[in-house]
Coordinates of N, CA and C and ligand atoms in Angstrom, one line a residue:
X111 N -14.8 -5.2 -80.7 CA -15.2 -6.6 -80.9 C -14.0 -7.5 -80.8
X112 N -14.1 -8.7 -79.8 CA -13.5 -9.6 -79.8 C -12.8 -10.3 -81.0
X113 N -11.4 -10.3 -80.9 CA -10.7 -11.3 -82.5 C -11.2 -12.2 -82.3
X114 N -11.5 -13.2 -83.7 CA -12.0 -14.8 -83.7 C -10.7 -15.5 -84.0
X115 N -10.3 -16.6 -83.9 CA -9.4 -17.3 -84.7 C -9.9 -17.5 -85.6
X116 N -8.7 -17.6 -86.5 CA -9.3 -18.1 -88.3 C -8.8 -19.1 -88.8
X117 N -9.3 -20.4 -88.8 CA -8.8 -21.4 -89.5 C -8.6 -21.4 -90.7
X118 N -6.9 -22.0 -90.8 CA -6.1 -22.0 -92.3 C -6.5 -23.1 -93.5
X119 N -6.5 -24.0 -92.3 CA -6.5 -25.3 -93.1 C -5.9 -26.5 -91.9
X120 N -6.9 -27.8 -92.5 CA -6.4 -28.6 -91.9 C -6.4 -30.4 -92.4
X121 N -5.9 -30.8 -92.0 CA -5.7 -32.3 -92.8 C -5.6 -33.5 -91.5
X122 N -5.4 -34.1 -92.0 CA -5.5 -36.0 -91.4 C -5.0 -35.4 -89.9
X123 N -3.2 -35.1 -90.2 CA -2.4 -35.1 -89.1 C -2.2 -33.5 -89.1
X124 N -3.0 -32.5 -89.2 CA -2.7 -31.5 -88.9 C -3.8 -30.2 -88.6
X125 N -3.8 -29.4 -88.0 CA -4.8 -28.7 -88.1 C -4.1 -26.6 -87.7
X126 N -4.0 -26.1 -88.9 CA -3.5 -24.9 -88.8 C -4.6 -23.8 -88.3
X127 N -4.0 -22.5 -87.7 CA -5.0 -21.7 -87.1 C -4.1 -20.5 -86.9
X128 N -5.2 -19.3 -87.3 CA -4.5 -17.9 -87.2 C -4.7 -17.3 -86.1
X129 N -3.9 -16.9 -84.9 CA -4.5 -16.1 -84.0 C -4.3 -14.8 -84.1
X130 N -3.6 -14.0 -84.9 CA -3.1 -12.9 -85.3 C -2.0 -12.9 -84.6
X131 N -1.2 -11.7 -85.5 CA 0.3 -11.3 -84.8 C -0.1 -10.9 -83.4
X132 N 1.3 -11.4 -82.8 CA 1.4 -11.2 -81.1 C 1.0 -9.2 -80.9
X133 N 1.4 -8.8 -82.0 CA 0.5 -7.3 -81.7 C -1.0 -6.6 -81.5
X134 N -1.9 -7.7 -82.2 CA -3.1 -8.3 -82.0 C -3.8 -8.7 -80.9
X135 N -3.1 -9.8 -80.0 CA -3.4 -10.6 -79.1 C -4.4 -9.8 -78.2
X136 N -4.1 -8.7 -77.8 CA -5.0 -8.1 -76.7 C -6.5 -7.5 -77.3
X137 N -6.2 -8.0 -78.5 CA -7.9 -7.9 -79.4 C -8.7 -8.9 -79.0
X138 N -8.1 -10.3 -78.2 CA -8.5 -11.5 -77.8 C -9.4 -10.9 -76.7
X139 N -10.7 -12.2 -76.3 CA -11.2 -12.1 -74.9 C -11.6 -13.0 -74.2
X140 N -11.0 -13.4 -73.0 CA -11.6 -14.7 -72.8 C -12.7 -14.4 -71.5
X141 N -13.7 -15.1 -72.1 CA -14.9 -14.9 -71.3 C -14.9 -16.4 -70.0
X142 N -15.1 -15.7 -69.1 CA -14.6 -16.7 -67.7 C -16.4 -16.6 -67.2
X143 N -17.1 -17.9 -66.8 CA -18.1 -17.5 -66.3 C -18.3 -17.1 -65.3
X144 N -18.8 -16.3 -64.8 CA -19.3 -15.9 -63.4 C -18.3 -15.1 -62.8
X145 N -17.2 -15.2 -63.7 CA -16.0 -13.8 -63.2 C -15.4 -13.2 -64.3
X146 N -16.6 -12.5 -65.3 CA -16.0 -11.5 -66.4 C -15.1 -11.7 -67.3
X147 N -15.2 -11.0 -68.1 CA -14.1 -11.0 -69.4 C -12.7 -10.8 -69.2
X148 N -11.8 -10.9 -69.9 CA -10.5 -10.7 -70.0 C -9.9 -10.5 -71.0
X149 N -9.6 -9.1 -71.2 CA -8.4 -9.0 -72.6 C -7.3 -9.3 -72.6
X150 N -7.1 -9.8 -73.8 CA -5.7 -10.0 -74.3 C -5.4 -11.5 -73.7
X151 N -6.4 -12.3 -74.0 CA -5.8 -13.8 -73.3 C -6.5 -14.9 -74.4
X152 N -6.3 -16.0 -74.7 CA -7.4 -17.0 -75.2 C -6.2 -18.1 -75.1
X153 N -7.1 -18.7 -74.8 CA -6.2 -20.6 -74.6 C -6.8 -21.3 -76.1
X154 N -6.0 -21.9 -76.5 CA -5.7 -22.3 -78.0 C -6.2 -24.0 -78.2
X155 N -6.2 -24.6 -77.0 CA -6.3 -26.1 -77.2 C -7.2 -26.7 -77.9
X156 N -8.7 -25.9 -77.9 CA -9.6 -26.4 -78.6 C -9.8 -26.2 -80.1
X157 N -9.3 -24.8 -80.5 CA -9.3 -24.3 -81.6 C -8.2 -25.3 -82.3
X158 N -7.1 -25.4 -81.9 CA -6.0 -26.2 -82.5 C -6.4 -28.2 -82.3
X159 N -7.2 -28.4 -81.1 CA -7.8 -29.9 -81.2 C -6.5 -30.5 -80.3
X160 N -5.6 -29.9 -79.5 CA -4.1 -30.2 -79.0 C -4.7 -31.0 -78.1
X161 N -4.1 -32.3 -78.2 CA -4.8 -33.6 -76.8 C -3.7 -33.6 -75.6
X162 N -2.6 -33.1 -76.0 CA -0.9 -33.2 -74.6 C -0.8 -32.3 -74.0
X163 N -0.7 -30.8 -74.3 CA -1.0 -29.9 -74.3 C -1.8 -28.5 -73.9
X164 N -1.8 -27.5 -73.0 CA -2.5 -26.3 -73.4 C -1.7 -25.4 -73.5
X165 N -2.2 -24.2 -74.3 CA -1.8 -23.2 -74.3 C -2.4 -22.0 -74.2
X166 N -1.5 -21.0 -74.1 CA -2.7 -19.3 -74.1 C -1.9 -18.6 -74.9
X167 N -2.3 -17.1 -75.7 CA -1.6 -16.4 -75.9 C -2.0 -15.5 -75.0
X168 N -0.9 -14.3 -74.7 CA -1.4 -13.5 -73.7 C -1.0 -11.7 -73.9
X169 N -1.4 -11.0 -73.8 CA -0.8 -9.4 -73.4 C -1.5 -8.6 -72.5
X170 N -0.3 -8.1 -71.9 CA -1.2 -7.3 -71.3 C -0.6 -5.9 -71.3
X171 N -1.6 -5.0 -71.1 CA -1.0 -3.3 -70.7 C -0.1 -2.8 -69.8
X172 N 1.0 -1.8 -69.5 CA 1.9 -1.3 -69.1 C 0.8 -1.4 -67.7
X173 N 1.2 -1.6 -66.6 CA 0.6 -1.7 -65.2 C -0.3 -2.0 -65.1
X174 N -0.8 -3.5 -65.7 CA -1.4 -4.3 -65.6 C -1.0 -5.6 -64.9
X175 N -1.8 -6.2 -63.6 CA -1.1 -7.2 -62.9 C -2.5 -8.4 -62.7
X176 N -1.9 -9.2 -62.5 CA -3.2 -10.3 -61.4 C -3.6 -10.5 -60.4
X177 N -4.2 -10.2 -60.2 CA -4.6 -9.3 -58.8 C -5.0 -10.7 -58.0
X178 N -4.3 -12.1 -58.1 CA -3.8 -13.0 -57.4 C -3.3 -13.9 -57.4
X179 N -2.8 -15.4 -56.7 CA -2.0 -16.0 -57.2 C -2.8 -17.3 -57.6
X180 N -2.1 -18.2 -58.3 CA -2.5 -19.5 -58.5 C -1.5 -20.7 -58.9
X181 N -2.1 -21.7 -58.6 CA -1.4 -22.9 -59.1 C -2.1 -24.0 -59.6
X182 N -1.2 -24.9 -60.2 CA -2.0 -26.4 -60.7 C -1.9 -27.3 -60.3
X183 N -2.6 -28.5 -60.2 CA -2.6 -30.1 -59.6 C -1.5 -30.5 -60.1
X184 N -1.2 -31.0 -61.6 CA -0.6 -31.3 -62.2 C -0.4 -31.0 -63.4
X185 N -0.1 -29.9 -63.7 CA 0.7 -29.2 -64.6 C 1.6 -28.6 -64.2
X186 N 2.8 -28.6 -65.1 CA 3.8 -27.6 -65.3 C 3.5 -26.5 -66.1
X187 N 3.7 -25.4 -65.7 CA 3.8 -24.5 -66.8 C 5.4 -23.7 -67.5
X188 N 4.9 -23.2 -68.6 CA 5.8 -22.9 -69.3 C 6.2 -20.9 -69.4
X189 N 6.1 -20.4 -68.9 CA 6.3 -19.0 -69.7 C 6.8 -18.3 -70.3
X190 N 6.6 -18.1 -72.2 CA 7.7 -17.6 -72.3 C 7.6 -16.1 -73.3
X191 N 8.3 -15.4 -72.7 CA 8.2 -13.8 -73.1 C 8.4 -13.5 -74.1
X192 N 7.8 -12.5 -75.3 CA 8.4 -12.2 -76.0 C 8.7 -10.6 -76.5
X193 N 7.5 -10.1 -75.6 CA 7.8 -8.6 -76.0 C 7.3 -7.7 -74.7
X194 N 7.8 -6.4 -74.5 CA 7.5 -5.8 -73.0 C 8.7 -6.3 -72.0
X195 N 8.7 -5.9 -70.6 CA 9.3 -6.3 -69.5 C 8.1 -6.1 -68.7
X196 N 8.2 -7.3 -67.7 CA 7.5 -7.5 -66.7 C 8.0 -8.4 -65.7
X197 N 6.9 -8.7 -64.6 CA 8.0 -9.5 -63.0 C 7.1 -10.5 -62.9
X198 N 7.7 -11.7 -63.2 CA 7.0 -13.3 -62.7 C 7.2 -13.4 -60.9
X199 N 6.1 -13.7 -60.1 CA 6.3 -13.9 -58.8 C 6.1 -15.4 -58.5
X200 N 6.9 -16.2 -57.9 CA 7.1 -17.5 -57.6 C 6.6 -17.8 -56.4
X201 N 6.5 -18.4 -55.6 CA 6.5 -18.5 -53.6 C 6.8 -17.2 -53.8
X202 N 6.7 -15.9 -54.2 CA 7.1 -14.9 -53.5 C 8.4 -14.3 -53.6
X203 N 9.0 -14.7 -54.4 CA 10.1 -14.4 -55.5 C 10.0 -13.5 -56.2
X204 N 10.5 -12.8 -57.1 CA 10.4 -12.0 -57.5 C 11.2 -12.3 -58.7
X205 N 11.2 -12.8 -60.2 CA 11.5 -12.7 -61.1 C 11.4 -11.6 -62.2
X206 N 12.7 -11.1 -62.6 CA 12.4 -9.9 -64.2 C 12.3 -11.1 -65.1
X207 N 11.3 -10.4 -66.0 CA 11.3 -11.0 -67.6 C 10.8 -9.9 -68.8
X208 N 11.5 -10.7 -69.8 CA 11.4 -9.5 -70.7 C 11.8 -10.6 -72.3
X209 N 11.9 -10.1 -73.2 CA 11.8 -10.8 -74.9 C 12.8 -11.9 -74.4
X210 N 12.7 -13.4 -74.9 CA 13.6 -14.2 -74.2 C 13.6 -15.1 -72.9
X211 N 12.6 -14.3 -72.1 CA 12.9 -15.1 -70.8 C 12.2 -16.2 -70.9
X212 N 11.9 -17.5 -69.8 CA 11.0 -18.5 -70.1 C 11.0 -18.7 -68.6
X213 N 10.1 -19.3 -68.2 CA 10.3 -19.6 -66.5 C 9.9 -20.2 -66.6
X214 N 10.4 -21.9 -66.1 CA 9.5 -23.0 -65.6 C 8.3 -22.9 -64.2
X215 N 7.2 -23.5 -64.0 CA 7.1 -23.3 -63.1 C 6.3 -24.9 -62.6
X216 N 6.4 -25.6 -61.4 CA 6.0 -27.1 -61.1 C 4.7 -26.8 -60.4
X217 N 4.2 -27.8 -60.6 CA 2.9 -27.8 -59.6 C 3.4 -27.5 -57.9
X218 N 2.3 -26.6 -57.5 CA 3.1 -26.0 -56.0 C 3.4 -25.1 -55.8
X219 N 4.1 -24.6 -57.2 CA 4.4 -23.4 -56.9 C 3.2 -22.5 -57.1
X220 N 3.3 -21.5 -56.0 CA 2.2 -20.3 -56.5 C 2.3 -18.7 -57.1
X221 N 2.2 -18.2 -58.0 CA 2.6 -18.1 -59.0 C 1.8 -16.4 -59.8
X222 N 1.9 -15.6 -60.0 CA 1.5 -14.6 -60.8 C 2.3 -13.6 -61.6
X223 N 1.9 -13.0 -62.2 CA 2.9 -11.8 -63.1 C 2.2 -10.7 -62.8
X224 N 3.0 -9.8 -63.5 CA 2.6 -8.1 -64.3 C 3.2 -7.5 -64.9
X225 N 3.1 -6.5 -65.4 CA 3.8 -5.4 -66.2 C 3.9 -4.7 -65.7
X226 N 5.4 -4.1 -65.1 CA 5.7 -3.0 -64.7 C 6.5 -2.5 -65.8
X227 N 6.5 -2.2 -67.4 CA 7.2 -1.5 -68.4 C 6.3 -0.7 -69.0
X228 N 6.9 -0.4 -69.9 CA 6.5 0.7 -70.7 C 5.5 0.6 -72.1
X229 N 5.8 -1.2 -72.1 CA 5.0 -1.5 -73.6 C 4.0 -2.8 -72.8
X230 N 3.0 -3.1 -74.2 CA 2.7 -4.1 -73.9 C 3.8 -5.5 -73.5
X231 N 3.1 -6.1 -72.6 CA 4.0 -7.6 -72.4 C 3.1 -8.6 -72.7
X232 N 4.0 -9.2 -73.9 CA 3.4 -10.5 -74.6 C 4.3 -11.5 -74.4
X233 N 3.2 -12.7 -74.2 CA 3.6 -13.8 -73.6 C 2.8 -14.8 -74.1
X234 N 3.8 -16.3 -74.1 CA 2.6 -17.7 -74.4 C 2.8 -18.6 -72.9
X235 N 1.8 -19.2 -72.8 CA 1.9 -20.2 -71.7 C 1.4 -21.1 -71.7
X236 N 2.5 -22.2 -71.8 CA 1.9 -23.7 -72.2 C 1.7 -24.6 -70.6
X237 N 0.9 -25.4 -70.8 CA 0.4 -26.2 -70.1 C 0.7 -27.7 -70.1
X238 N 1.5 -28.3 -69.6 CA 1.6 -29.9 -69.8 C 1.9 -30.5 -68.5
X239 N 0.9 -32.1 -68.7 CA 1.1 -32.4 -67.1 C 2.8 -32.9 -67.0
X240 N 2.9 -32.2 -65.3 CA 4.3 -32.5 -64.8 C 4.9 -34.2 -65.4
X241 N 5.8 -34.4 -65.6 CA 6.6 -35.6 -65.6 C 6.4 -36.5 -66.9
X242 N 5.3 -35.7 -67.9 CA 4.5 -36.6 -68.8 C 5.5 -37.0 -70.1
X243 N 6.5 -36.2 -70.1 CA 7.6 -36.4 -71.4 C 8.3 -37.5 -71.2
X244 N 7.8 -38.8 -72.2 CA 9.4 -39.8 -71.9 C 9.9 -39.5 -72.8
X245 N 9.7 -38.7 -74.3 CA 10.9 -39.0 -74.9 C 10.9 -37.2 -75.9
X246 N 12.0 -36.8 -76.6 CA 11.7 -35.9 -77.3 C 12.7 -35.4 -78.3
X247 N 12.6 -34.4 -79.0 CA 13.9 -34.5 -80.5 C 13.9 -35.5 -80.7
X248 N 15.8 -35.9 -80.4 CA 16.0 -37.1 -81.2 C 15.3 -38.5 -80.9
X249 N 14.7 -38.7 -79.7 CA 14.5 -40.0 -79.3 C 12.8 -40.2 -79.8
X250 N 12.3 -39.2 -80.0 CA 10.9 -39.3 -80.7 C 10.8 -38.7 -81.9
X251 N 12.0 -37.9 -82.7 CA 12.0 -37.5 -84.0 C 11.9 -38.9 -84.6
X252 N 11.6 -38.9 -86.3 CA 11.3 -39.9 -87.0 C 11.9 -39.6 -88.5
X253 N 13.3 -39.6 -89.4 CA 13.2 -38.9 -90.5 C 13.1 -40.3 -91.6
X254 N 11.8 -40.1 -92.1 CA 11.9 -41.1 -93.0 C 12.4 -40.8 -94.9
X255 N 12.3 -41.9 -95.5 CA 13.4 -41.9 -96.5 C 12.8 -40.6 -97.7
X256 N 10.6 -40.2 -97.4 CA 10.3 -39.2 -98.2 C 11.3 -38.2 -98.0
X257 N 10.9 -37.6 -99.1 CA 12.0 -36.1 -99.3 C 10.7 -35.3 -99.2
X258 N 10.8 -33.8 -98.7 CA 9.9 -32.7 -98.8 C 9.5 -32.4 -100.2
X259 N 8.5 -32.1 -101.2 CA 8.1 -31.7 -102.4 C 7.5 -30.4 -101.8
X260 N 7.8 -28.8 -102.7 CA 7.3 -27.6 -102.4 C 6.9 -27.4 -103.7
Ligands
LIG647 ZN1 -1.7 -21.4 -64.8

């Protein structure tokens, strides 16, 4: 049976949500219409209400790949690794990744992974349109004079 997300709790300006530990993830399924299920994937945007934003959590099994490529209009994507080694393919590039890596990637580029290791490869992949950031940390942080109460 498919994991559900479990909502924590949520307020005015916030809305919390459990996807389980990244050792979990491939309990996920995302149902694509008209072209089958898929373990170990779910995009988070709706569950979390994210308006700037998408995301996925992702795993997959030791010689597991995508059996094609793709790209976006306008999105950048984000990839970033955290557990397993596996090969991000660019234009036809050939990148290693493994706990740590992150690979940008721009609209244009066309684009798939796999697992060629020995463990699961878990991964997040965010979505945001190309060029959309004017400002961020310090120039959009805000520290007002409240103090945190725990
Ligand atoms: Zn994509």
């Amino acid at each position: 049976m498919a994991r559900t997300p479990n909502p924590i709790k949520s307020g005015k300006h916030y809305t919390a949500v459990d996807f389980g530990a990244p050792a979990q993830w491939m309990e996920h399924v995302l149902v694509r219409p008209g072209r089958g299920e898929m373990a170990g994937k779910i995009f988070i945007k709706e569950n979390l209400g994210l308006t700037g934003m998408e995301l996925s959590l992702n795993a997959a099994k030791p010689g597991q790949d995508v059996p094609f490529l793709h790209d976006h209009k306008q999105n950048e994507e984000l990839y970033l690794f955290l557990d397993g080694r596996g090969e991000m393919q660019v234009d036809g590039e050939k990148i290693p990744v493994g706990p740590g890596s992150a690979v940008r990637i721009a609209p244009g580029g066309l684009r798939c992974w796999r697992n060629n290791g020995k463990e699961e490869l878990r991964f997040i992949v965010i979505q945001a349109k190309a060029g959309s950031l004017e400002q961020s940390t310090g120039g959009d942080g805000i520290i007002p004079e409240q103090k945190p109460v725990w």
